[in-house]
Short mmCIF file of C-alpha atoms in Angstrom, two decimals:
data_model
loop_
_atom_site.label_atom_id
_atom_site.label_comp_id
_atom_site.label_asym_id
_atom_site.label_seq_id
_atom_site.Cartn_x
_atom_site.Cartn_y
_atom_site.Cartn_z
CA UNK A 1 7.80 -22.37 38.46
CA UNK A 2 5.86 -25.11 36.83
CA UNK A 3 3.56 -22.30 35.17
CA UNK A 4 6.04 -19.71 34.97
CA UNK A 5 7.38 -18.28 31.99
CA UNK A 6 11.04 -18.79 31.17
CA UNK A 7 13.01 -16.01 29.17
CA UNK A 8 16.38 -17.08 27.93
CA UNK A 9 18.88 -14.11 27.50
CA UNK A 10 22.24 -13.01 28.07
CA UNK A 11 25.03 -10.44 27.01
CA UNK A 12 26.91 -13.34 25.47
CA UNK A 13 23.88 -14.11 23.31
CA UNK A 14 23.00 -10.77 22.14
CA UNK A 15 26.84 -10.41 21.27
CA UNK A 16 26.93 -13.48 19.14
CA UNK A 17 23.57 -13.11 17.42
CA UNK A 18 24.48 -9.52 16.51
CA UNK A 19 27.08 -11.04 14.30
CA UNK A 20 24.46 -12.79 12.08
CA UNK A 21 23.60 -10.46 9.23
CA UNK A 22 20.26 -12.20 8.96
CA UNK A 23 19.02 -11.07 12.48
CA UNK A 24 21.85 -8.53 13.29
CA UNK A 25 20.59 -6.78 16.58
CA UNK A 26 17.15 -8.55 16.98
CA UNK A 27 18.06 -10.15 20.18
CA UNK A 28 18.96 -7.04 21.81
CA UNK A 29 15.81 -5.28 20.49
CA UNK A 30 13.50 -7.94 21.71
CA UNK A 31 15.36 -7.98 25.06
CA UNK A 32 15.10 -4.11 25.45
CA UNK A 33 11.18 -4.48 24.31
CA UNK A 34 10.44 -7.11 26.69
CA UNK A 35 12.31 -4.96 29.55
CA UNK A 36 10.49 -1.67 28.51
CA UNK A 37 7.08 -3.39 28.90
CA UNK A 38 7.87 -4.56 32.33
CA UNK A 39 7.48 -8.39 31.19
CA UNK A 40 10.81 -9.47 32.75
CA UNK A 41 9.17 -9.20 35.99
CA UNK A 42 6.93 -11.89 34.90
CA UNK A 43 9.48 -14.11 33.88
CA UNK A 44 12.19 -16.57 35.25
CA UNK A 45 15.13 -15.32 33.15
CA UNK A 46 17.92 -18.12 32.36
CA UNK A 47 21.39 -16.87 31.43
CA UNK A 48 22.44 -19.74 29.03
CA UNK A 49 25.33 -21.92 29.65
CA UNK A 50 27.65 -22.66 26.89
CA UNK A 51 26.74 -26.29 25.36
CA UNK A 52 29.10 -29.13 24.91
CA UNK A 53 28.73 -31.50 22.07
CA UNK A 54 26.87 -34.03 24.31
CA UNK A 55 24.37 -30.94 25.10
CA UNK A 56 23.81 -30.35 21.52
CA UNK A 57 23.42 -34.08 20.67
CA UNK A 58 20.11 -34.14 22.83
CA UNK A 59 18.46 -32.11 20.04
CA UNK A 60 20.42 -32.07 16.88
CA UNK A 61 21.83 -34.88 14.85
CA UNK A 62 25.46 -36.00 15.15
CA UNK A 63 25.79 -34.99 11.40
CA UNK A 64 25.14 -31.39 12.27
CA UNK A 65 27.06 -31.11 15.35
CA UNK A 66 30.14 -32.85 13.53
CA UNK A 67 29.55 -30.11 10.63
CA UNK A 68 29.59 -27.49 13.10
CA UNK A 69 32.78 -28.65 14.50
CA UNK A 70 34.51 -28.94 11.26
CA UNK A 71 33.59 -25.31 10.23
CA UNK A 72 34.93 -23.93 13.59
CA UNK A 73 38.45 -25.54 13.07
CA UNK A 74 41.26 -23.13 12.85
CA UNK A 75 42.47 -25.13 9.66
CA UNK A 76 39.80 -26.04 7.18
CA UNK A 77 41.35 -28.27 4.46
CA UNK A 78 38.56 -28.26 2.13
CA UNK A 79 36.88 -25.02 2.32
CA UNK A 80 34.50 -26.10 -0.65
CA UNK A 81 33.62 -29.11 1.23
CA UNK A 82 32.63 -27.44 4.52
CA UNK A 83 30.78 -24.82 2.74
CA UNK A 84 28.54 -27.30 0.97
CA UNK A 85 28.00 -29.20 4.01
CA UNK A 86 26.83 -25.79 5.61
CA UNK A 87 24.52 -25.08 3.00
CA UNK A 88 22.84 -28.40 3.08
CA UNK A 89 22.07 -27.33 7.02
CA UNK A 90 20.98 -24.19 5.82
CA UNK A 91 23.76 -22.33 7.92
CA UNK A 92 26.51 -21.58 5.53
CA UNK A 93 26.05 -17.93 6.74
CA UNK A 94 28.08 -19.23 9.83
CA UNK A 95 31.15 -19.87 8.06
CA UNK A 96 31.35 -16.64 6.08
CA UNK A 97 30.78 -14.99 9.40
CA UNK A 98 33.67 -16.82 10.76
CA UNK A 99 35.85 -15.78 7.98
CA UNK A 100 35.01 -12.39 8.23
CA UNK A 101 35.90 -12.03 11.68
CA UNK A 102 39.41 -13.61 11.34
#
């Protein structure tokens, strides 16, 4: 598998990314295009597991991971503070998405 192309895809990933207005159904469309061109036969497809905080910390800063945790709490004490923090990381759309699905 050293020189093999790895393709990361799952129905769960499609479902979650479809909720993001900035990219809506792009993941599903890309998956369908790759399949229709027969490219999946040339790839090793990986169904990604859910990440833990420690998994995320391998790549992301602890500030970023903590910000994500705070924005995902059921009770947010200071809506403005969380929104400002998410804006700093360029991911404020996540919070508005979560609010719209509650």
